[in-house]
JSON list of C-alpha atoms in Angstrom, two decimals:
[
{"chain": "A", "resi": 12, "resn": "MET", "atom": "CA", "xyz": [-11.45, -9.90, -21.54]},
{"chain": "A", "resi": 13, "resn": "LYS", "atom": "CA", "xyz": [-7.96, -10.23, -22.97]},
{"chain": "A", "resi": 14, "resn": "THR", "atom": "CA", "xyz": [-4.98, -10.44, -20.63]},
{"chain": "A", "resi": 15, "resn": "ILE", "atom": "CA", "xyz": [-1.44, -9.77, -21.83]},
{"chain": "A", "resi": 16, "resn": "HIS", "atom": "CA", "xyz": [1.70, -10.11, -19.71]},
{"chain": "A", "resi": 17, "resn": "ILE", "atom": "CA", "xyz": [4.86, -8.39, -20.86]},
{"chain": "A", "resi": 18, "resn": "THR", "atom": "CA", "xyz": [8.33, -8.45, -19.35]},
{"chain": "A", "resi": 19, "resn": "SER", "atom": "CA", "xyz": [9.87, -5.55, -21.27]},
{"chain": "A", "resi": 20, "resn": "GLN", "atom": "CA", "xyz": [8.80, -2.36, -23.01]},
{"chain": "A", "resi": 21, "resn": "GLU", "atom": "CA", "xyz": [9.79, -3.91, -26.36]},
{"chain": "A", "resi": 22, "resn": "GLU", "atom": "CA", "xyz": [6.63, -6.04, -26.10]},
{"chain": "A", "resi": 23, "resn": "LEU", "atom": "CA", "xyz": [4.35, -2.98, -25.81]},
{"chain": "A", "resi": 24, "resn": "PRO", "atom": "CA", "xyz": [3.44, -2.91, -29.54]},
{"chain": "A", "resi": 25, "resn": "GLN", "atom": "CA", "xyz": [1.45, -6.15, -29.13]},
{"chain": "A", "resi": 26, "resn": "VAL", "atom": "CA", "xyz": [-0.55, -4.56, -26.30]},
{"chain": "A", "resi": 27, "resn": "ALA", "atom": "CA", "xyz": [-1.24, -1.47, -28.43]},
{"chain": "A", "resi": 28, "resn": "GLU", "atom": "CA", "xyz": [-2.37, -3.70, -31.31]},
{"chain": "A", "resi": 29, "resn": "ALA", "atom": "CA", "xyz": [-4.75, -5.55, -28.97]},
{"chain": "A", "resi": 30, "resn": "VAL", "atom": "CA", "xyz": [-6.29, -2.28, -27.75]},
{"chain": "A", "resi": 31, "resn": "ILE", "atom": "CA", "xyz": [-6.73, -1.03, -31.32]},
{"chain": "A", "resi": 32, "resn": "ARG", "atom": "CA", "xyz": [-8.33, -4.36, -32.36]},
{"chain": "A", "resi": 33, "resn": "ALA", "atom": "CA", "xyz": [-10.72, -4.12, -29.38]},
{"chain": "A", "resi": 34, "resn": "LEU", "atom": "CA", "xyz": [-11.98, -0.72, -30.57]},
{"chain": "A", "resi": 35, "resn": "GLY", "atom": "CA", "xyz": [-14.33, -1.93, -33.27]},
{"chain": "A", "resi": 36, "resn": "ARG", "atom": "CA", "xyz": [-16.84, 0.93, -33.50]},
{"chain": "A", "resi": 37, "resn": "ARG", "atom": "CA", "xyz": [-15.97, 2.20, -30.03]},
{"chain": "A", "resi": 38, "resn": "THR", "atom": "CA", "xyz": [-13.77, 5.26, -29.65]},
{"chain": "A", "resi": 39, "resn": "VAL", "atom": "CA", "xyz": [-13.20, 5.90, -25.93]},
{"chain": "A", "resi": 40, "resn": "VAL", "atom": "CA", "xyz": [-10.52, 3.96, -24.03]},
{"chain": "A", "resi": 41, "resn": "ALA", "atom": "CA", "xyz": [-10.03, 4.33, -20.26]},
{"chain": "A", "resi": 42, "resn": "PHE", "atom": "CA", "xyz": [-6.56, 3.50, -18.93]},
{"chain": "A", "resi": 43, "resn": "ARG", "atom": "CA", "xyz": [-6.40, 2.50, -15.28]},
{"chain": "A", "resi": 44, "resn": "GLY", "atom": "CA", "xyz": [-3.27, 1.94, -13.26]},
{"chain": "A", "resi": 45, "resn": "GLU", "atom": "CA", "xyz": [-1.17, 3.42, -10.54]},
{"chain": "A", "resi": 46, "resn": "MET", "atom": "CA", "xyz": [1.16, 6.37, -11.08]},
{"chain": "A", "resi": 47, "resn": "GLY", "atom": "CA", "xyz": [4.09, 5.18, -13.18]},
{"chain": "A", "resi": 48, "resn": "ALA", "atom": "CA", "xyz": [2.31, 2.05, -14.44]},
{"chain": "A", "resi": 49, "resn": "GLY", "atom": "CA", "xyz": [2.86, 3.02, -18.08]},
{"chain": "A", "resi": 50, "resn": "LYS", "atom": "CA", "xyz": [-0.43, 4.58, -19.17]},
{"chain": "A", "resi": 51, "resn": "THR", "atom": "CA", "xyz": [1.21, 7.37, -21.17]},
{"chain": "A", "resi": 52, "resn": "THR", "atom": "CA", "xyz": [3.80, 5.00, -22.62]},
{"chain": "A", "resi": 53, "resn": "LEU", "atom": "CA", "xyz": [1.06, 2.69, -23.91]},
{"chain": "A", "resi": 54, "resn": "ILE", "atom": "CA", "xyz": [-0.90, 5.66, -25.28]},
{"chain": "A", "resi": 55, "resn": "ARG", "atom": "CA", "xyz": [2.25, 6.81, -27.09]},
{"chain": "A", "resi": 56, "resn": "GLU", "atom": "CA", "xyz": [2.48, 3.40, -28.80]},
{"chain": "A", "resi": 57, "resn": "ILE", "atom": "CA", "xyz": [-1.24, 3.35, -29.67]},
{"chain": "A", "resi": 58, "resn": "ALA", "atom": "CA", "xyz": [-1.03, 6.85, -31.18]},
{"chain": "A", "resi": 59, "resn": "ALA", "atom": "CA", "xyz": [2.02, 5.83, -33.22]},
{"chain": "A", "resi": 60, "resn": "GLN", "atom": "CA", "xyz": [0.23, 2.74, -34.54]},
{"chain": "A", "resi": 61, "resn": "LEU", "atom": "CA", "xyz": [-2.71, 4.97, -35.49]},
{"chain": "A", "resi": 62, "resn": "GLY", "atom": "CA", "xyz": [-0.33, 7.08, -37.57]},
{"chain": "A", "resi": 63, "resn": "ALA", "atom": "CA", "xyz": [0.49, 9.94, -35.21]},
{"chain": "A", "resi": 64, "resn": "THR", "atom": "CA", "xyz": [3.95, 11.41, -35.59]},
{"chain": "A", "resi": 65, "resn": "ASP", "atom": "CA", "xyz": [3.41, 14.04, -32.89]},
{"chain": "A", "resi": 66, "resn": "THR", "atom": "CA", "xyz": [5.31, 13.94, -29.60]},
{"chain": "A", "resi": 67, "resn": "VAL", "atom": "CA", "xyz": [2.97, 12.19, -27.16]},
{"chain": "A", "resi": 68, "resn": "THR", "atom": "CA", "xyz": [3.14, 13.50, -23.61]},
{"chain": "A", "resi": 69, "resn": "SER", "atom": "CA", "xyz": [0.67, 13.39, -20.78]},
{"chain": "A", "resi": 70, "resn": "PRO", "atom": "CA", "xyz": [-1.61, 16.45, -20.82]},
{"chain": "A", "resi": 71, "resn": "THR", "atom": "CA", "xyz": [-1.56, 16.72, -17.02]},
{"chain": "A", "resi": 72, "resn": "PHE", "atom": "CA", "xyz": [-2.05, 20.48, -16.92]},
{"chain": "A", "resi": 73, "resn": "ALA", "atom": "CA", "xyz": [-3.77, 21.06, -20.27]},
{"chain": "A", "resi": 74, "resn": "LEU", "atom": "CA", "xyz": [-6.16, 18.11, -19.63]},
{"chain": "A", "resi": 75, "resn": "VAL", "atom": "CA", "xyz": [-6.26, 17.21, -23.34]},
{"chain": "A", "resi": 76, "resn": "ASN", "atom": "CA", "xyz": [-3.71, 16.92, -26.15]},
{"chain": "A", "resi": 77, "resn": "GLN", "atom": "CA", "xyz": [-4.61, 16.40, -29.79]},
{"chain": "A", "resi": 78, "resn": "TYR", "atom": "CA", "xyz": [-2.52, 14.34, -32.19]},
{"chain": "A", "resi": 79, "resn": "LYS", "atom": "CA", "xyz": [-3.05, 13.73, -35.89]},
{"chain": "A", "resi": 80, "resn": "GLY", "atom": "CA", "xyz": [-3.48, 10.11, -36.92]},
{"chain": "A", "resi": 81, "resn": "ARG", "atom": "CA", "xyz": [-3.70, 8.69, -40.43]},
{"chain": "A", "resi": 82, "resn": "GLY", "atom": "CA", "xyz": [-5.66, 10.92, -42.75]},
{"chain": "A", "resi": 83, "resn": "LYS", "atom": "CA", "xyz": [-5.21, 13.73, -40.21]},
{"chain": "A", "resi": 84, "resn": "ARG", "atom": "CA", "xyz": [-7.91, 12.09, -38.08]},
{"chain": "A", "resi": 85, "resn": "PRO", "atom": "CA", "xyz": [-7.74, 13.53, -34.56]},
{"chain": "A", "resi": 86, "resn": "ILE", "atom": "CA", "xyz": [-6.67, 11.41, -31.61]},
{"chain": "A", "resi": 87, "resn": "TYR", "atom": "CA", "xyz": [-7.47, 12.98, -28.23]},
{"chain": "A", "resi": 88, "resn": "HIS", "atom": "CA", "xyz": [-5.40, 12.19, -25.14]},
{"chain": "A", "resi": 89, "resn": "PHE", "atom": "CA", "xyz": [-6.89, 13.15, -21.77]},
{"chain": "A", "resi": 90, "resn": "ASP", "atom": "CA", "xyz": [-5.33, 13.20, -18.31]},
{"chain": "A", "resi": 91, "resn": "PHE", "atom": "CA", "xyz": [-7.87, 13.89, -15.58]},
{"chain": "A", "resi": 92, "resn": "TYR", "atom": "CA", "xyz": [-5.46, 13.35, -12.67]},
{"chain": "A", "resi": 93, "resn": "ARG", "atom": "CA", "xyz": [-5.56, 16.98, -11.56]},
{"chain": "A", "resi": 94, "resn": "ILE", "atom": "CA", "xyz": [-9.31, 17.63, -11.75]},
{"chain": "A", "resi": 95, "resn": "ASP", "atom": "CA", "xyz": [-11.19, 17.88, -8.47]},
{"chain": "A", "resi": 96, "resn": "ASP", "atom": "CA", "xyz": [-14.72, 18.38, -9.72]},
{"chain": "A", "resi": 97, "resn": "LEU", "atom": "CA", "xyz": [-16.74, 16.95, -12.62]},
{"chain": "A", "resi": 98, "resn": "ARG", "atom": "CA", "xyz": [-17.60, 20.51, -13.62]},
{"chain": "A", "resi": 99, "resn": "GLU", "atom": "CA", "xyz": [-14.03, 20.86, -14.91]},
{"chain": "A", "resi": 100, "resn": "ALA", "atom": "CA", "xyz": [-14.74, 18.10, -17.44]},
{"chain": "A", "resi": 101, "resn": "PHE", "atom": "CA", "xyz": [-17.99, 19.83, -18.42]},
{"chain": "A", "resi": 102, "resn": "ASP", "atom": "CA", "xyz": [-16.09, 23.11, -18.83]},
{"chain": "A", "resi": 103, "resn": "LEU", "atom": "CA", "xyz": [-13.61, 21.30, -21.08]},
{"chain": "A", "resi": 104, "resn": "GLY", "atom": "CA", "xyz": [-16.52, 20.16, -23.26]},
{"chain": "A", "resi": 105, "resn": "TYR", "atom": "CA", "xyz": [-15.85, 16.45, -22.74]},
{"chain": "A", "resi": 106, "resn": "GLU", "atom": "CA", "xyz": [-19.08, 15.50, -24.57]},
{"chain": "A", "resi": 107, "resn": "GLU", "atom": "CA", "xyz": [-17.88, 17.03, -27.83]},
{"chain": "A", "resi": 108, "resn": "TYR", "atom": "CA", "xyz": [-14.78, 14.84, -27.65]},
{"chain": "A", "resi": 109, "resn": "PHE", "atom": "CA", "xyz": [-16.26, 11.59, -26.30]},
{"chain": "A", "resi": 110, "resn": "TYR", "atom": "CA", "xyz": [-19.15, 11.58, -28.77]},
{"chain": "A", "resi": 111, "resn": "SER", "atom": "CA", "xyz": [-17.25, 12.96, -31.78]},
{"chain": "A", "resi": 112, "resn": "GLY", "atom": "CA", "xyz": [-16.44, 9.56, -33.26]},
{"chain": "A", "resi": 113, "resn": "ASP", "atom": "CA", "xyz": [-12.73, 10.32, -32.86]},
{"chain": "A", "resi": 114, "resn": "ILE", "atom": "CA", "xyz": [-10.41, 8.23, -30.71]},
{"chain": "A", "resi": 115, "resn": "CYS", "atom": "CA", "xyz": [-10.28, 9.40, -27.07]},
{"chain": "A", "resi": 116, "resn": "LEU", "atom": "CA", "xyz": [-7.58, 7.92, -24.83]},
{"chain": "A", "resi": 117, "resn": "VAL", "atom": "CA", "xyz": [-8.29, 8.71, -21.17]},
{"chain": "A", "resi": 118, "resn": "GLU", "atom": "CA", "xyz": [-5.87, 8.59, -18.25]},
{"chain": "A", "resi": 119, "resn": "TRP", "atom": "CA", "xyz": [-7.28, 8.68, -14.70]},
{"chain": "A", "resi": 120, "resn": "PRO", "atom": "CA", "xyz": [-10.87, 7.90, -15.76]},
{"chain": "A", "resi": 121, "resn": "GLU", "atom": "CA", "xyz": [-11.74, 7.33, -12.09]},
{"chain": "A", "resi": 122, "resn": "LYS", "atom": "CA", "xyz": [-11.97, 11.11, -11.76]},
{"chain": "A", "resi": 123, "resn": "ILE", "atom": "CA", "xyz": [-14.80, 11.33, -14.31]},
{"chain": "A", "resi": 124, "resn": "GLU", "atom": "CA", "xyz": [-16.34, 7.86, -14.02]},
{"chain": "A", "resi": 125, "resn": "PRO", "atom": "CA", "xyz": [-20.00, 8.95, -14.38]},
{"chain": "A", "resi": 126, "resn": "LEU", "atom": "CA", "xyz": [-19.20, 10.79, -17.63]},
{"chain": "A", "resi": 127, "resn": "LEU", "atom": "CA", "xyz": [-17.66, 7.86, -19.51]},
{"chain": "A", "resi": 128, "resn": "PRO", "atom": "CA", "xyz": [-19.78, 6.39, -22.32]},
{"chain": "A", "resi": 129, "resn": "GLU", "atom": "CA", "xyz": [-21.25, 2.96, -21.53]},
{"chain": "A", "resi": 130, "resn": "ASN", "atom": "CA", "xyz": [-19.22, 1.27, -24.26]},
{"chain": "A", "resi": 131, "resn": "THR", "atom": "CA", "xyz": [-15.84, 2.59, -23.06]},
{"chain": "A", "resi": 132, "resn": "ILE", "atom": "CA", "xyz": [-13.00, 0.08, -23.42]},
{"chain": "A", "resi": 133, "resn": "GLN", "atom": "CA", "xyz": [-11.28, -0.54, -20.11]},
{"chain": "A", "resi": 134, "resn": "VAL", "atom": "CA", "xyz": [-7.52, -1.14, -19.97]},
{"chain": "A", "resi": 135, "resn": "ARG", "atom": "CA", "xyz": [-6.18, -2.07, -16.53]},
{"chain": "A", "resi": 136, "resn": "ILE", "atom": "CA", "xyz": [-2.43, -1.99, -16.03]},
{"chain": "A", "resi": 137, "resn": "THR", "atom": "CA", "xyz": [-0.87, -3.86, -13.13]},
{"chain": "A", "resi": 138, "resn": "VAL", "atom": "CA", "xyz": [2.78, -3.35, -12.24]},
{"chain": "A", "resi": 139, "resn": "ASP", "atom": "CA", "xyz": [4.34, -6.78, -11.71]},
{"chain": "A", "resi": 140, "resn": "SER", "atom": "CA", "xyz": [7.98, -5.60, -11.43]},
{"chain": "A", "resi": 141, "resn": "ASP", "atom": "CA", "xyz": [10.20, -2.77, -12.66]},
{"chain": "A", "resi": 142, "resn": "THR", "atom": "CA", "xyz": [9.86, -4.02, -16.24]},
{"chain": "A", "resi": 143, "resn": "ALA", "atom": "CA", "xyz": [6.90, -6.42, -16.20]},
{"chain": "A", "resi": 144, "resn": "ARG", "atom": "CA", "xyz": [3.26, -5.41, -16.58]},
{"chain": "A", "resi": 145, "resn": "THR", "atom": "CA", "xyz": [-0.09, -7.15, -16.91]},
{"chain": "A", "resi": 146, "resn": "PHE", "atom": "CA", "xyz": [-2.71, -5.56, -19.17]},
{"chain": "A", "resi": 147, "resn": "GLU", "atom": "CA", "xyz": [-6.38, -6.47, -18.99]},
{"chain": "A", "resi": 148, "resn": "ILE", "atom": "CA", "xyz": [-8.42, -5.22, -21.94]},
{"chain": "A", "resi": 149, "resn": "GLU", "atom": "CA", "xyz": [-12.21, -5.40, -21.83]}
]
């Protein structure tokens, strides 16, 4: 596990780089943290480093947003905060995304825990203060 402490948002690129390095052949990343911890902000930085020029926003109501990375490779951004039943993830066709070989960045993975691939990268975000965060990447 890699732990990174930051004291300002300007340090977020190093966290994004660490998450991207941790990918290897894996493609699904689960972001865990309380509301307002910075999950979407980190995903925005990761998408940018992967070449996306799209506006990155949390897909709270749509459940999934698609961005184009380098070479037009899709990057999928999920927000499962509002789902109440695993069937909603099945209806979305989560398997096609998670097993596509494309990058899948997942907010609120707790809502779909049993559906996450075994090799999912876990990113835990702890709020230390208004500007400081601790990131655990495993």
